[in-house]
Amino acid sequence: MRLVVFDVDGTLVDSQADILASMVDAFAAVGLDAPARQDILGIVGLSLPVAMEALVADADHARMVEAYKGSYAKLRLSKGASSSPLYPGARAALDRLQAQDDILLGVATGKSKRGLDGLIEAHGLNGMFVTRQVADFHPSKPHPSMLRAALEESGVETADAVMIGDTSFDARMAHAAGMPFLGVGWGYHAPSQLDGARAILNDFSELDDALNALWTD
């Protein structure tokens, strides 16, 4: 069996509008102006407490995290699937992989369990992923804990697994776990930041060939 682990924000779904809006609310909750757009998107993938600390050193980070979570949940409930739309070709790629008897799918995300569960429900992805690793139960990326848990839960060996993501945190997490990494070029970090990527995908239509090349090397 082989395991394909996806990051979520910036890889499977484009959630930047709600991330930016929720971060504005988080900073407003402690009387601060939000950082620039590129600075906010630069921390996507980190667990929220770590992300807040990276954006502002001296603030009530716990209050910011709660404000962010509340804002994001309200946006998700009001907008449904349009809150974090799937990138073009993402659903078709997931369906193709799930249809293969020797491939298991998983996710490793900085989202909370509540956030990931809501997104999966909104997009009708229930039953798609055999392992769902979230920020609630692990150190923040790039610590390899999520990927180690995904391997253990799925029963797949490291050499038969791959991490797919859009940020340097994903790349570093995969490296720390000894897992091959495929980057995507449509996410929140520039492709030049995805050190050690075996390939950079420009479109989900390139995923199948990239996986075949990875596992036939």
mmCIF file of C-alpha atoms in Angstrom:
data_model
loop_
_atom_site.group_PDB
_atom_site.id
_atom_site.type_symbol
_atom_site.label_atom_id
_atom_site.label_comp_id
_atom_site.label_asym_id
_atom_site.label_seq_id
_atom_site.Cartn_x
_atom_site.Cartn_y
_atom_site.Cartn_z
ATOM 1 C CA MET A 1 0.000 0.000 0.000
ATOM 2 C CA ARG A 2 0.993 3.595 -0.628
ATOM 3 C CA LEU A 3 -0.046 6.697 1.276
ATOM 4 C CA VAL A 4 -0.560 10.146 -0.245
ATOM 5 C CA VAL A 5 -0.799 12.848 2.424
ATOM 6 C CA PHE A 6 -2.120 16.278 1.461
ATOM 7 C CA ASP A 7 -1.809 19.601 3.174
ATOM 8 C CA VAL A 8 -5.153 21.417 3.075
ATOM 9 C CA ASP A 9 -4.987 25.246 2.998
ATOM 10 C CA GLY A 10 -3.209 26.384 -0.141
ATOM 11 C CA THR A 11 -2.974 22.828 -1.491
ATOM 12 C CA LEU A 12 -6.467 21.329 -1.706
ATOM 13 C CA VAL A 13 -8.497 24.459 -0.941
ATOM 14 C CA ASP A 14 -8.040 28.193 -1.399
ATOM 15 C CA SER A 15 -8.966 29.518 2.020
ATOM 16 C CA GLN A 16 -7.004 32.759 1.905
ATOM 17 C CA ALA A 17 -10.032 35.096 1.935
ATOM 18 C CA ASP A 18 -11.344 33.681 5.208
ATOM 19 C CA ILE A 19 -7.847 33.393 6.697
ATOM 20 C CA LEU A 20 -7.162 37.058 6.009
ATOM 21 C CA ALA A 21 -10.560 38.186 7.313
ATOM 22 C CA SER A 22 -10.262 36.080 10.458
ATOM 23 C CA MET A 23 -6.757 37.353 11.126
ATOM 24 C CA VAL A 24 -8.039 40.941 10.920
ATOM 25 C CA ASP A 25 -10.609 40.031 13.571
ATOM 26 C CA ALA A 26 -7.967 38.310 15.707
ATOM 27 C CA PHE A 27 -5.741 41.385 15.744
ATOM 28 C CA ALA A 28 -8.721 43.700 16.322
ATOM 29 C CA ALA A 29 -9.603 41.644 19.413
ATOM 30 C CA VAL A 30 -6.368 42.830 21.045
ATOM 31 C CA GLY A 31 -6.490 46.353 19.629
ATOM 32 C CA LEU A 32 -3.920 45.864 16.864
ATOM 33 C CA ASP A 33 -3.886 46.313 13.118
ATOM 34 C CA ALA A 34 -3.411 43.145 11.106
ATOM 35 C CA PRO A 35 -0.108 42.572 9.293
ATOM 36 C CA ALA A 36 0.233 42.783 5.534
ATOM 37 C CA ARG A 37 -1.394 40.113 3.380
ATOM 38 C CA GLN A 38 1.890 38.468 2.408
ATOM 39 C CA ASP A 39 2.961 38.231 6.044
ATOM 40 C CA ILE A 40 -0.287 36.492 6.998
ATOM 41 C CA LEU A 41 -0.140 34.052 4.111
ATOM 42 C CA GLY A 42 3.481 33.382 4.983
ATOM 43 C CA ILE A 43 2.463 31.685 8.248
ATOM 44 C CA VAL A 44 -0.377 29.578 6.820
ATOM 45 C CA GLY A 45 0.241 25.964 7.791
ATOM 46 C CA LEU A 46 1.550 26.696 11.264
ATOM 47 C CA SER A 47 -0.649 25.882 14.227
ATOM 48 C CA LEU A 48 -2.539 28.992 15.319
ATOM 49 C CA PRO A 49 -0.647 29.734 18.575
ATOM 50 C CA VAL A 50 2.681 29.456 16.751
ATOM 51 C CA ALA A 51 1.368 31.545 13.863
ATOM 52 C CA MET A 52 0.212 34.331 16.185
ATOM 53 C CA GLU A 53 3.571 34.392 17.956
ATOM 54 C CA ALA A 54 5.331 34.597 14.607
ATOM 55 C CA LEU A 55 3.205 37.566 13.535
ATOM 56 C CA VAL A 56 3.368 39.585 16.778
ATOM 57 C CA ALA A 57 5.686 38.945 19.703
ATOM 58 C CA ASP A 58 3.964 40.869 22.482
ATOM 59 C CA ALA A 59 0.199 40.279 22.563
ATOM 60 C CA ASP A 60 -2.499 38.134 24.151
ATOM 61 C CA HIS A 61 -2.031 35.211 21.791
ATOM 62 C CA ALA A 62 -4.646 33.037 23.467
ATOM 63 C CA ARG A 63 -7.295 35.717 22.948
ATOM 64 C CA MET A 64 -6.206 36.149 19.332
ATOM 65 C CA VAL A 65 -6.499 32.425 18.692
ATOM 66 C CA GLU A 66 -10.021 32.305 20.104
ATOM 67 C CA ALA A 67 -11.078 35.362 18.096
ATOM 68 C CA TYR A 68 -9.644 33.839 14.942
ATOM 69 C CA LYS A 69 -11.409 30.532 15.509
ATOM 70 C CA GLY A 70 -14.732 32.237 16.169
ATOM 71 C CA SER A 71 -14.461 34.405 13.088
ATOM 72 C CA TYR A 72 -13.423 31.531 10.855
ATOM 73 C CA ALA A 73 -16.235 29.297 12.101
ATOM 74 C CA LYS A 74 -18.821 32.018 11.420
ATOM 75 C CA LEU A 75 -17.529 32.526 7.892
ATOM 76 C CA ARG A 76 -17.556 28.784 7.202
ATOM 77 C CA LEU A 77 -21.112 28.390 8.483
ATOM 78 C CA SER A 78 -22.389 31.382 6.511
ATOM 79 C CA LYS A 79 -20.603 30.581 3.247
ATOM 80 C CA GLY A 80 -20.561 26.783 3.183
ATOM 81 C CA ALA A 81 -18.316 25.203 0.557
ATOM 82 C CA SER A 82 -17.570 28.620 -0.959
ATOM 83 C CA SER A 83 -15.723 29.508 2.251
ATOM 84 C CA SER A 84 -12.714 27.438 1.118
ATOM 85 C CA PRO A 85 -13.253 26.336 -2.490
ATOM 86 C CA LEU A 86 -11.361 23.364 -3.833
ATOM 87 C CA TYR A 87 -8.679 24.266 -6.338
ATOM 88 C CA PRO A 88 -9.463 23.328 -9.960
ATOM 89 C CA GLY A 89 -8.882 19.632 -10.507
ATOM 90 C CA ALA A 90 -8.513 18.801 -6.812
ATOM 91 C CA ARG A 91 -11.680 16.729 -6.472
ATOM 92 C CA ALA A 92 -11.017 14.813 -9.689
ATOM 93 C CA ALA A 93 -7.466 14.044 -8.550
ATOM 94 C CA LEU A 94 -8.696 12.793 -5.167
ATOM 95 C CA ASP A 95 -11.314 10.617 -6.833
ATOM 96 C CA ARG A 96 -8.734 9.120 -9.213
ATOM 97 C CA LEU A 97 -6.381 8.261 -6.375
ATOM 98 C CA GLN A 98 -9.109 6.883 -4.122
ATOM 99 C CA ALA A 99 -10.212 4.556 -6.929
ATOM 100 C CA GLN A 100 -6.803 2.840 -6.922
ATOM 101 C CA ASP A 101 -6.703 -0.233 -4.701
ATOM 102 C CA ASP A 102 -3.083 0.284 -3.628
ATOM 103 C CA ILE A 103 -3.369 3.952 -2.586
ATOM 104 C CA LEU A 104 -4.591 5.423 0.701
ATOM 105 C CA LEU A 105 -5.223 9.141 1.195
ATOM 106 C CA GLY A 106 -4.556 11.312 4.220
ATOM 107 C CA VAL A 107 -4.299 14.928 5.321
ATOM 108 C CA ALA A 108 -1.856 16.732 7.610
ATOM 109 C CA THR A 109 -3.002 20.262 8.356
ATOM 110 C CA GLY A 110 -2.559 23.161 10.712
ATOM 111 C CA LYS A 111 -6.342 23.328 10.955
ATOM 112 C CA SER A 112 -8.189 22.283 14.078
ATOM 113 C CA LYS A 113 -10.254 19.101 14.073
ATOM 114 C CA ARG A 114 -13.412 21.202 14.065
ATOM 115 C CA GLY A 115 -12.194 23.201 11.085
ATOM 116 C CA LEU A 116 -11.139 20.164 9.088
ATOM 117 C CA ASP A 117 -14.328 18.255 9.885
ATOM 118 C CA GLY A 118 -16.390 21.227 8.726
ATOM 119 C CA LEU A 119 -14.455 21.554 5.492
ATOM 120 C CA ILE A 120 -14.705 17.838 4.708
ATOM 121 C CA GLU A 121 -18.442 17.924 5.370
ATOM 122 C CA ALA A 122 -18.941 21.034 3.220
ATOM 123 C CA HIS A 123 -17.165 19.462 0.238
ATOM 124 C CA GLY A 124 -18.656 15.991 0.613
ATOM 125 C CA LEU A 125 -15.272 14.391 1.277
ATOM 126 C CA ASN A 126 -16.388 12.062 4.069
ATOM 127 C CA GLY A 127 -14.672 8.693 3.725
ATOM 128 C CA MET A 128 -11.984 10.080 1.422
ATOM 129 C CA PHE A 129 -9.106 10.135 3.949
ATOM 130 C CA VAL A 130 -8.039 7.170 6.061
ATOM 131 C CA THR A 131 -5.902 9.372 8.308
ATOM 132 C CA ARG A 132 -6.634 12.974 9.311
ATOM 133 C CA GLN A 133 -3.896 14.689 11.300
ATOM 134 C CA VAL A 134 -4.743 18.101 12.772
ATOM 135 C CA ALA A 135 -3.146 20.760 14.948
ATOM 136 C CA ASP A 136 -5.114 19.815 18.077
ATOM 137 C CA PHE A 137 -3.037 16.702 18.707
ATOM 138 C CA HIS A 138 0.447 17.530 17.405
ATOM 139 C CA PRO A 139 3.257 20.062 17.609
ATOM 140 C CA SER A 140 3.085 22.620 14.825
ATOM 141 C CA LYS A 141 4.589 21.931 11.429
ATOM 142 C CA PRO A 142 7.419 21.462 10.554
ATOM 143 C CA HIS A 143 7.644 18.945 13.396
ATOM 144 C CA PRO A 144 7.186 15.476 11.823
ATOM 145 C CA SER A 145 4.646 14.257 14.395
ATOM 146 C CA MET A 146 1.676 14.469 12.004
ATOM 147 C CA LEU A 147 3.364 12.395 9.337
ATOM 148 C CA ARG A 148 4.649 9.820 11.796
ATOM 149 C CA ALA A 149 1.107 9.408 13.123
ATOM 150 C CA ALA A 150 -0.278 9.148 9.580
ATOM 151 C CA LEU A 151 2.173 6.359 8.768
ATOM 152 C CA GLU A 152 1.361 4.492 11.956
ATOM 153 C CA GLU A 153 -2.385 4.853 11.496
ATOM 154 C CA SER A 154 -2.314 3.727 7.864
ATOM 155 C CA GLY A 155 0.286 0.992 8.310
ATOM 156 C CA VAL A 156 2.330 2.274 5.368
ATOM 157 C CA GLU A 157 6.136 2.408 5.301
ATOM 158 C CA THR A 158 7.836 5.781 4.911
ATOM 159 C CA ALA A 159 9.325 4.870 1.524
ATOM 160 C CA ASP A 160 5.826 4.179 0.223
ATOM 161 C CA ALA A 161 4.387 7.526 1.299
ATOM 162 C CA VAL A 162 4.533 11.089 0.003
ATOM 163 C CA MET A 163 3.618 14.507 1.384
ATOM 164 C CA ILE A 164 2.064 17.086 -0.941
ATOM 165 C CA GLY A 165 1.955 20.726 0.107
ATOM 166 C CA ASP A 166 2.424 24.366 -0.751
ATOM 167 C CA THR A 167 4.616 25.731 2.037
ATOM 168 C CA SER A 168 8.142 25.473 3.348
ATOM 169 C CA PHE A 169 6.622 24.078 6.556
ATOM 170 C CA ASP A 170 5.230 21.125 4.597
ATOM 171 C CA ALA A 171 8.565 20.555 2.870
ATOM 172 C CA ARG A 172 10.508 20.681 6.135
ATOM 173 C CA MET A 173 8.009 18.407 7.873
ATOM 174 C CA ALA A 174 8.344 15.803 5.134
ATOM 175 C CA HIS A 175 12.132 16.028 5.278
ATOM 176 C CA ALA A 176 12.092 15.606 9.064
ATOM 177 C CA ALA A 177 9.928 12.495 8.674
ATOM 178 C CA GLY A 178 12.151 11.078 5.923
ATOM 179 C CA MET A 179 9.248 11.239 3.496
ATOM 180 C CA PRO A 180 9.395 12.359 -0.158
ATOM 181 C CA PHE A 181 7.762 15.722 -0.849
ATOM 182 C CA LEU A 182 5.896 17.081 -3.861
ATOM 183 C CA GLY A 183 5.243 20.814 -3.958
ATOM 184 C CA VAL A 184 2.399 22.703 -5.599
ATOM 185 C CA GLY A 185 2.907 25.997 -7.368
ATOM 186 C CA TRP A 186 -0.501 27.529 -6.696
ATOM 187 C CA GLY A 187 -0.316 27.925 -2.915
ATOM 188 C CA TYR A 188 0.825 30.508 -0.386
ATOM 189 C CA HIS A 189 4.616 30.088 -0.501
ATOM 190 C CA ALA A 190 6.686 30.634 -3.617
ATOM 191 C CA PRO A 191 7.924 27.444 -5.308
ATOM 192 C CA SER A 192 11.487 28.628 -4.628
ATOM 193 C CA GLN A 193 10.798 28.116 -0.902
ATOM 194 C CA LEU A 194 9.897 24.436 -1.313
ATOM 195 C CA ASP A 195 13.362 23.032 -0.717
ATOM 196 C CA GLY A 196 13.884 19.370 -1.519
ATOM 197 C CA ALA A 197 10.693 18.941 -3.544
ATOM 198 C CA ARG A 198 10.932 16.031 -5.960
ATOM 199 C CA ALA A 199 8.695 18.027 -8.311
ATOM 200 C CA ILE A 200 6.611 21.194 -8.314
ATOM 201 C CA LEU A 201 3.122 20.693 -9.721
ATOM 202 C CA ASN A 202 1.610 23.453 -11.817
ATOM 203 C CA ASP A 203 -1.796 21.792 -11.982
ATOM 204 C CA PHE A 204 -3.533 18.803 -10.413
ATOM 205 C CA SER A 205 -3.460 17.090 -13.808
ATOM 206 C CA GLU A 206 0.297 16.614 -13.263
ATOM 207 C CA LEU A 207 -0.120 14.719 -10.007
ATOM 208 C CA ASP A 208 -0.539 11.203 -11.379
ATOM 209 C CA ASP A 209 2.626 11.373 -13.487
ATOM 210 C CA ALA A 210 4.577 12.869 -10.573
ATOM 211 C CA LEU A 211 3.528 10.037 -8.283
ATOM 212 C CA ASN A 212 4.368 7.409 -10.902
ATOM 213 C CA ALA A 213 7.806 8.966 -11.414
ATOM 214 C CA LEU A 214 8.379 9.079 -7.659
ATOM 215 C CA TRP A 215 7.550 5.434 -7.117
ATOM 216 C CA THR A 216 9.363 4.069 -10.158
ATOM 217 C CA ASP A 217 12.695 5.818 -9.435
#
